[in-house]
Short mmCIF file of C-alpha atoms and ligand atoms in Angstrom, two decimals:
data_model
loop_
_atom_site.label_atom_id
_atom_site.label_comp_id
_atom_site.label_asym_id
_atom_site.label_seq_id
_atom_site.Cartn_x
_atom_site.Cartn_y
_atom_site.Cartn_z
CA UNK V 956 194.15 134.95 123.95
CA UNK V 957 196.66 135.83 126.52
CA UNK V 958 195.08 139.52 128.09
CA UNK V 959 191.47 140.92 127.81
CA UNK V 960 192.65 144.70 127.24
CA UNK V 961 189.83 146.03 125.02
CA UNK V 962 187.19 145.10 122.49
CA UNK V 963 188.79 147.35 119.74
CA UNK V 964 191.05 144.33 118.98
CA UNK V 965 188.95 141.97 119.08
CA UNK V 966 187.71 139.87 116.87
CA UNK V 967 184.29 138.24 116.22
CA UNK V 968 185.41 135.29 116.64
CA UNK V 969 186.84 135.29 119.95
CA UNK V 970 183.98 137.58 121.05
CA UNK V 971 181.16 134.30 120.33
CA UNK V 972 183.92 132.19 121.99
CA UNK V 973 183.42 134.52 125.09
CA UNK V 974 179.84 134.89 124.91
CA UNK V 975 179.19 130.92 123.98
CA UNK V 976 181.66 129.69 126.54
CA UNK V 977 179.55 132.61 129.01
CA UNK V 978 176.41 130.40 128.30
CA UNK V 979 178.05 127.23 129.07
CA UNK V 980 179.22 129.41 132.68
CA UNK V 981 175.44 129.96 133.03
CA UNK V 982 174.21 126.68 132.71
CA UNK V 983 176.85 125.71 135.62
CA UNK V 984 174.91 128.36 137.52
CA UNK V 985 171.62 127.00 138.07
CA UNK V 986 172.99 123.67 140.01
CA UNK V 987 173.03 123.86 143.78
CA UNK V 988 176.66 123.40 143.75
CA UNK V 989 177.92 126.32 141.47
CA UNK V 990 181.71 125.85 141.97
CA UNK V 991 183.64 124.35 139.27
CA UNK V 992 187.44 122.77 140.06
CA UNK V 993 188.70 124.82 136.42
CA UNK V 994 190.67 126.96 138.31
CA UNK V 995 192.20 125.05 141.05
CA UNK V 996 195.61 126.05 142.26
CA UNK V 997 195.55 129.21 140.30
CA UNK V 998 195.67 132.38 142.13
CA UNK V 999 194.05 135.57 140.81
CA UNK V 1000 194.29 139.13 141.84
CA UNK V 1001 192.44 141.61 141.86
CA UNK V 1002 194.21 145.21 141.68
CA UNK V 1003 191.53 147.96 142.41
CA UNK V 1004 193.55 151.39 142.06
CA UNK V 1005 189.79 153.08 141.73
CA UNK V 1006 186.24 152.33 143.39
CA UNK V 1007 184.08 150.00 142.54
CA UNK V 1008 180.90 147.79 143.54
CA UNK V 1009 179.73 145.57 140.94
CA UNK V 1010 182.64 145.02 138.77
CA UNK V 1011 184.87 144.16 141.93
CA UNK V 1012 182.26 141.62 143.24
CA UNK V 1013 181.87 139.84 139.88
CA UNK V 1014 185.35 139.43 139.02
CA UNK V 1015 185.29 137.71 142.55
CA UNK V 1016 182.85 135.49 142.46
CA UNK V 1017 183.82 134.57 138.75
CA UNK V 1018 187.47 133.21 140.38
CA UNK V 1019 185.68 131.44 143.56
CA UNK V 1020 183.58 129.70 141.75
CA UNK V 1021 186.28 128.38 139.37
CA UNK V 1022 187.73 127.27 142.34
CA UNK V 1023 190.82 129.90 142.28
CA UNK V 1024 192.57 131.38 145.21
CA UNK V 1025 191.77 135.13 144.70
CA UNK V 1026 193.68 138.08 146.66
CA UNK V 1027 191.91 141.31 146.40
CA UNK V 1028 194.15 144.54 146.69
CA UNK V 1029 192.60 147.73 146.80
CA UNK V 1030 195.06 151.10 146.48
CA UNK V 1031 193.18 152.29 149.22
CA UNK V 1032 194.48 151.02 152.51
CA UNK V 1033 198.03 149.67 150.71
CA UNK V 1034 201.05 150.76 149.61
CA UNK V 1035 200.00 152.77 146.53
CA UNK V 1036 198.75 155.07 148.87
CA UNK V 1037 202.33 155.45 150.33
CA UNK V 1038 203.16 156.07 146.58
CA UNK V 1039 204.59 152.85 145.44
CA UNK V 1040 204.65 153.13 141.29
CA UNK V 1041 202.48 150.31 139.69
CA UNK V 1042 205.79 148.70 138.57
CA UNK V 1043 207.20 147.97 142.29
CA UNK V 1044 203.04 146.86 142.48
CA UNK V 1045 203.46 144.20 139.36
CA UNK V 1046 206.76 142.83 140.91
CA UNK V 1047 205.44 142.10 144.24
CA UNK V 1048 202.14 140.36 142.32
CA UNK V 1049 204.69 138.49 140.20
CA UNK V 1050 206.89 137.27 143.71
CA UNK V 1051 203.85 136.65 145.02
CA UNK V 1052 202.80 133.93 141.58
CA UNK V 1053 199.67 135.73 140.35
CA UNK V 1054 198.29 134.02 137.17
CA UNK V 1055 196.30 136.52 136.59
CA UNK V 1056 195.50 139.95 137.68
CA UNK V 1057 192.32 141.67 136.99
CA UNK V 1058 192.88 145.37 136.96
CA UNK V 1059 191.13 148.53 137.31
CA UNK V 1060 192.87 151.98 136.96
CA UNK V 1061 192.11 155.37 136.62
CA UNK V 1062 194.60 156.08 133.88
CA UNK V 1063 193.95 154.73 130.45
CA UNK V 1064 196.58 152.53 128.93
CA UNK V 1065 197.93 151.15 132.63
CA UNK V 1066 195.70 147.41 131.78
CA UNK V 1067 197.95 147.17 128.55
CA UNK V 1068 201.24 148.97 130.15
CA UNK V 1069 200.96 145.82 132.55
CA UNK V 1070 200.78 143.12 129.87
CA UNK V 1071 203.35 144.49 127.76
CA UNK V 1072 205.64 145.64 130.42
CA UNK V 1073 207.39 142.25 131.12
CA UNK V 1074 206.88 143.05 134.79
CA UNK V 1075 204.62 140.22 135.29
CA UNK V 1076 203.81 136.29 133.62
CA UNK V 1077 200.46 136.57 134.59
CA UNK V 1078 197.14 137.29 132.31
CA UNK V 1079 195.78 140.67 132.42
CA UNK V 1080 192.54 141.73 132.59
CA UNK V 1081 191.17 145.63 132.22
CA UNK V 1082 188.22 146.10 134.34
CA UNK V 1083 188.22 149.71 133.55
CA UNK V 1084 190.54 152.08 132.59
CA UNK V 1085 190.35 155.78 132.96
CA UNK V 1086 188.15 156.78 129.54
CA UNK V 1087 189.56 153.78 127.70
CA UNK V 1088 187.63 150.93 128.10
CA UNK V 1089 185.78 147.84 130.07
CA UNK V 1090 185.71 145.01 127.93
CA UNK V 1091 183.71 142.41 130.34
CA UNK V 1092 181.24 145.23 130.62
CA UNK V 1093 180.69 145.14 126.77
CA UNK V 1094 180.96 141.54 127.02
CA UNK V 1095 178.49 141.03 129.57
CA UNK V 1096 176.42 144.00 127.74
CA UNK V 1097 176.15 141.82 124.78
CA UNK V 1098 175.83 138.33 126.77
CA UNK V 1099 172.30 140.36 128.08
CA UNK V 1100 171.11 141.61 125.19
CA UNK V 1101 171.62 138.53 122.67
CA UNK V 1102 169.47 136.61 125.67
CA UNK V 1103 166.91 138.91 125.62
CA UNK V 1104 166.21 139.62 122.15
CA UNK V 1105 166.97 135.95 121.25
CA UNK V 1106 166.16 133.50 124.01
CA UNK V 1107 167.08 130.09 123.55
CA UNK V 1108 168.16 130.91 119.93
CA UNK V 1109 171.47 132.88 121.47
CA UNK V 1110 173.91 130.68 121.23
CA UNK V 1111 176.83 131.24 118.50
CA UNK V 1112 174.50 134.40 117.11
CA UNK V 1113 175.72 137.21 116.33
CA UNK V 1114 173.72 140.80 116.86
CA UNK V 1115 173.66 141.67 113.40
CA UNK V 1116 170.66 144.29 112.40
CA UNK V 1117 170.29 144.97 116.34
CA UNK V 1118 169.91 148.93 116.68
CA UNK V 1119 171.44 150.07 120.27
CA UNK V 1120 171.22 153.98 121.41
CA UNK V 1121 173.87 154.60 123.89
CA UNK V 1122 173.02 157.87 125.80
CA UNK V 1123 174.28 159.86 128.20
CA UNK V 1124 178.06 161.01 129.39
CA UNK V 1125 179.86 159.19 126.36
CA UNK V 1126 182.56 161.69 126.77
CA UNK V 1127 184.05 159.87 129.71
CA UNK V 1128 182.27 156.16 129.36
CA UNK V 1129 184.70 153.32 128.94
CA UNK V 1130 181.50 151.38 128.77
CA UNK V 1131 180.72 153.27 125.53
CA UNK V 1132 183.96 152.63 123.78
CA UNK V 1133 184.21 148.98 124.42
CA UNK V 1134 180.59 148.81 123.59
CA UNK V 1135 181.17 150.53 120.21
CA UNK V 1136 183.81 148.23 118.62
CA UNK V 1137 182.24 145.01 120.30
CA UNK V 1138 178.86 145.68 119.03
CA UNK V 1139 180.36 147.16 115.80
CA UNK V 1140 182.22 143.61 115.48
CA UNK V 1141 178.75 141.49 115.94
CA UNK V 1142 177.37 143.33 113.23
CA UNK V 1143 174.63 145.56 115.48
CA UNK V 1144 173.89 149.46 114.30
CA UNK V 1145 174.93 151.85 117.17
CA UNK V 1146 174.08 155.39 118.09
CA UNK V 1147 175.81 157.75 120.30
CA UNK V 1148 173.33 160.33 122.05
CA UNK V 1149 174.09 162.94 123.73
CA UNK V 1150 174.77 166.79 123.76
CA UNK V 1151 177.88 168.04 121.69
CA UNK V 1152 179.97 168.65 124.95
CA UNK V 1153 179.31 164.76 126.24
CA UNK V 1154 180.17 163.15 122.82
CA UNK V 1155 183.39 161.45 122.93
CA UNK V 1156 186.38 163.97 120.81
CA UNK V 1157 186.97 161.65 117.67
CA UNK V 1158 183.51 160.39 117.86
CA UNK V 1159 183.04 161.49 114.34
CA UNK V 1160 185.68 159.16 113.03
CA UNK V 1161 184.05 155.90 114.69
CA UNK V 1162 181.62 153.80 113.29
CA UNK V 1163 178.90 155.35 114.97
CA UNK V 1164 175.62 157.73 114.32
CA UNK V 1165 176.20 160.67 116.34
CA UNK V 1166 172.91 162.21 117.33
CA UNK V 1167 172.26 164.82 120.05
CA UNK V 1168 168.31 164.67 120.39
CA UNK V 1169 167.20 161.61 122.40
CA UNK V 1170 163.23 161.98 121.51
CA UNK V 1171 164.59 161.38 117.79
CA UNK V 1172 166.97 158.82 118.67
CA UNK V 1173 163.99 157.23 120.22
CA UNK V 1174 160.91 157.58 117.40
CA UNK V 1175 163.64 155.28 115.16
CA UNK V 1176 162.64 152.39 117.99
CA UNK V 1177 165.87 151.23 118.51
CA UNK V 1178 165.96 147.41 119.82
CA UNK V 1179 167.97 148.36 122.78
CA UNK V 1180 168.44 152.16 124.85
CA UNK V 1181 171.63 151.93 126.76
CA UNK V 1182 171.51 154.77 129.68
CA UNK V 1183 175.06 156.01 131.18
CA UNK V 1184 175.68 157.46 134.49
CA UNK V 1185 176.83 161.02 134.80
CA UNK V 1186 180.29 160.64 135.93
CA UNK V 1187 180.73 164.05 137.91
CA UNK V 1188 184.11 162.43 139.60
CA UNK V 1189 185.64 163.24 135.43
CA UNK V 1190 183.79 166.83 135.18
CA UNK V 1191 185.73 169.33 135.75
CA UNK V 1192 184.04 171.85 133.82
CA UNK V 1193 180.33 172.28 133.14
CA UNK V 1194 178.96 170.12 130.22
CA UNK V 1195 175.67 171.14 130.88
CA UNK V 1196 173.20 173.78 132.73
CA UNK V 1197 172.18 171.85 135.18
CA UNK V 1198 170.46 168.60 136.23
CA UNK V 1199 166.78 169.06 135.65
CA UNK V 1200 167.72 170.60 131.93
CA UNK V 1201 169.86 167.24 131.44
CA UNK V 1202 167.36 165.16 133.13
CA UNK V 1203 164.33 166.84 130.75
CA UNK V 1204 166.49 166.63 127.61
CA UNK V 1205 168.45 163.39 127.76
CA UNK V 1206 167.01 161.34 130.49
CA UNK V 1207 165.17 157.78 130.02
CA UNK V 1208 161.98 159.65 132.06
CA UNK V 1209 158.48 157.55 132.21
CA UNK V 1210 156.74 159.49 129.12
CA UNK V 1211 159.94 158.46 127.06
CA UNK V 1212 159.74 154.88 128.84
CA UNK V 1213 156.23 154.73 127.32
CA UNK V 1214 157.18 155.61 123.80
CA UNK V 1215 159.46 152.45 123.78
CA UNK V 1216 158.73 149.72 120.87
CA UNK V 1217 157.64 146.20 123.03
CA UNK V 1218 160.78 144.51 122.28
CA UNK V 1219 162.89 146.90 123.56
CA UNK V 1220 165.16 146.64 126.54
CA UNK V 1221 166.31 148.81 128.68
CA UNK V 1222 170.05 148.45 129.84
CA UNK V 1223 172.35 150.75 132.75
CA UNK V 1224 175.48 149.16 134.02
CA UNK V 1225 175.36 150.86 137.13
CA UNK V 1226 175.86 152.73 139.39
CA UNK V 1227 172.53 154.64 138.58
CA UNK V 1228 172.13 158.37 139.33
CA UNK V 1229 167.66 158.02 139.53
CA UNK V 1230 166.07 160.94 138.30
CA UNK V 1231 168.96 161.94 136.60
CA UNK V 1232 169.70 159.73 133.63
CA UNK V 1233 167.26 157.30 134.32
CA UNK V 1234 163.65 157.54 136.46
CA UNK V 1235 163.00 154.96 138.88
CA UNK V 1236 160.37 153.58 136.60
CA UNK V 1237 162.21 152.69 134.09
CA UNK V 1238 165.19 151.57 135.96
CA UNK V 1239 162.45 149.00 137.92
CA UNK V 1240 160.65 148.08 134.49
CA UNK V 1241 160.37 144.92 133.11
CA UNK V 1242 162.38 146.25 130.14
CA UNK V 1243 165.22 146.82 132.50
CA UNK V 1244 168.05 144.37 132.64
CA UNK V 1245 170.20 146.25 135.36
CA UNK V 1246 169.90 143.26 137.12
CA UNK V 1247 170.48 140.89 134.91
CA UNK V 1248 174.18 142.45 133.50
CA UNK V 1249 175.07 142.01 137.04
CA UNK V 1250 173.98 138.32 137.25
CA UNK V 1251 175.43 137.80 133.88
CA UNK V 1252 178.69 139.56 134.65
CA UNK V 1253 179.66 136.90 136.87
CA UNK V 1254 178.89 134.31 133.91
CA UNK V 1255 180.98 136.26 131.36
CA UNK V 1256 184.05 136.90 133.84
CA UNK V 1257 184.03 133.02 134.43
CA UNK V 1258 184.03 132.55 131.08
CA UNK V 1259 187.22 134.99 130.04
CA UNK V 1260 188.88 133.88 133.05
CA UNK V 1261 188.65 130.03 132.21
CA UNK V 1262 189.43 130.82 128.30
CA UNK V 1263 192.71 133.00 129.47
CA UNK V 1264 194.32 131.23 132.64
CA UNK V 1265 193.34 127.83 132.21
CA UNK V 1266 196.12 126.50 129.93
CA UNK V 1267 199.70 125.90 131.14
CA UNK V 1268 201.64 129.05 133.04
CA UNK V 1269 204.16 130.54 130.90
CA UNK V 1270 207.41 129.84 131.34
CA UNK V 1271 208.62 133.39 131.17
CA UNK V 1272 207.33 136.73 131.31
CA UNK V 1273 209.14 137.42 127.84
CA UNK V 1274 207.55 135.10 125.86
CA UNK V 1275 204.27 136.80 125.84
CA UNK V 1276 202.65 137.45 122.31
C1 NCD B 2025 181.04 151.63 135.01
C2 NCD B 2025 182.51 151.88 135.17
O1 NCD B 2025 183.05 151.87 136.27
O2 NCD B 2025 183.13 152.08 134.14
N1 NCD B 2025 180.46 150.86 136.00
C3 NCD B 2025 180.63 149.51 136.02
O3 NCD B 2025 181.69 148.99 135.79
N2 NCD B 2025 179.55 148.76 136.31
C4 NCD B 2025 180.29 152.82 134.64
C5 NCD B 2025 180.21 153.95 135.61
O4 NCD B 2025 181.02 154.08 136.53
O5 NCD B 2025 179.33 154.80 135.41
#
């Protein structure tokens, strides 16, 4: 592996690689000392071009804690504000001897345009790119769920015959698609629910069960319900009435909370719109692993940075692939 750009490419394989070498991470993290020298020498940047809380934070402690030099660059505040094109961004990064760059972006396609541009030697990593995808999420999705639903037994399993529902605004979730073809690749049955005007345009074509009632999704007790944030920064249109219909129809409320089989988990990857998509019950349940993906996150970003950046530095940026 030489980028993490999606899951749609990836294989199995290298997905259990992730997730095993993520347990390893884990272990590391319950010792008083939690820095590892892995990393040493290497410098890692992180390129924000949009907001961001948890993903940001992760991705940053991930680095520290393999004992890289990280630089954090956020458009906001920098030249990109002034205007400067992402490829006068890569060249400074490259001057500069990034070994990696962990990138988010509000266009789709800019993680990949990056790797394949020649701009840069380093690794790239897409933490999140426009509609496209957020592979570490998935990851780190998957990392929680194989814990839960398997304990000790997690290790080098697959989630085959795992039924996830994924509800919410799929139309503009990254999260969705990279949890699609990762989960899709580990063998575990997924649902898409949501009203016709939030599912995803090709939906049909995936390897998913499109659904639009949530109360049905739900009486097929699905092992795991996946809630998504309303992204109103991507609307601009209506997609539905309004919030209390949404909220009524497709939100994880405390009667639908109730209704949930015992071994079912409840999963958000934040930031949480309460009341909306998800009551404050259910987000604070013991189902709920909100907290958790974050913990984990840090885990699985240790784990794809060590498995991309720790070999040699390539020679030159050409030789990529
Ligand atoms: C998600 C994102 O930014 O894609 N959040 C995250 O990374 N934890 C989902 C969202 O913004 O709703």
């Amino acid at each position: 592996m030489r980028h993490l750009l999606d899951t749609r490419t990836l294989s199995r394989e290298d997905a259990l690689l992730i997730l095993d070498t993520a347990e390893d991470m884990a272990a590391t993290q319950q010792r008083e000392v939690k820095k590892l020298p892995t990393l040493r020498g290497k410098t890692i940047v992180n390129l924000f071009y949009e907001d961001s809380t948890r993903t940001r934070i992760s991705f940053e402690a991930a680095a520290k804690r393999l004992s890289a030099d990280v630089i954090n660059f956020s458009a906001k505040g920098s030249s990109v504000s002034k205007g400067e094109s992402l490829k006068d961004t890569a060249q400074t990064l490259q001057a500069i001897g990034a070994d990696g760059v962990v990138i988010r972006h509000p266009a789709s396609g800019a993680p990949a345009r990056l790797a394949s541009s020649g701009w840069i030697d380093a690794g790239v990593l897409n933490a999140g790119d426009g509609t496209h995808e957020h592979p570490t999420q998935a990851l780190l999705d998957a990392f929680t769920m194989r814990r839960r639903l398997f304990g000790e037994a997690s290790r080098g399993r697959d989630l085959d015959g795992v039924s996830v529902v994924i509800v919410g605004d799929l139309a503009h979730s990254r999260v969705a698609r990279s949890n699609l073809w990762l989960l899709n690749a580990l063998g575990a049955h997924v649902a898409f629910v949501a009203p016709e005007t939030l599912q995803p345009y090709g939906a049909r074509d995936w390897p998913v069960t499109v659904e639009h009632s949530l109360d049905a999704a739900l009486r097929a007790k699905p092992d795991v319900v996946m809630m998504l944030r309303i992204q109103s920064e991507r609307m601009h249109a209506a997609y539905f009435p309004n919030e209390r219909e949404y909220a009524r129809n497709w939100g994880l409320d405390d009667l639908r909370l109730a209704r949930l089989s015992d071994r079912a988990i409840v999963m958000h990857p934040g930031p949480m719109n309460r009341g909306l998509e998800i009551s404050s019950a259910a987000a604070d349940s013991p189902r709920s692993t909100v907290l958790e993906q974050v913990a984990n996150g840090v885990s699985v970003r240790m784990a794809a940075l060590y498995l991309l950046l720790s070999g040699e530095r390539r020679q030159t940026p050409k030789d990529s692939e």
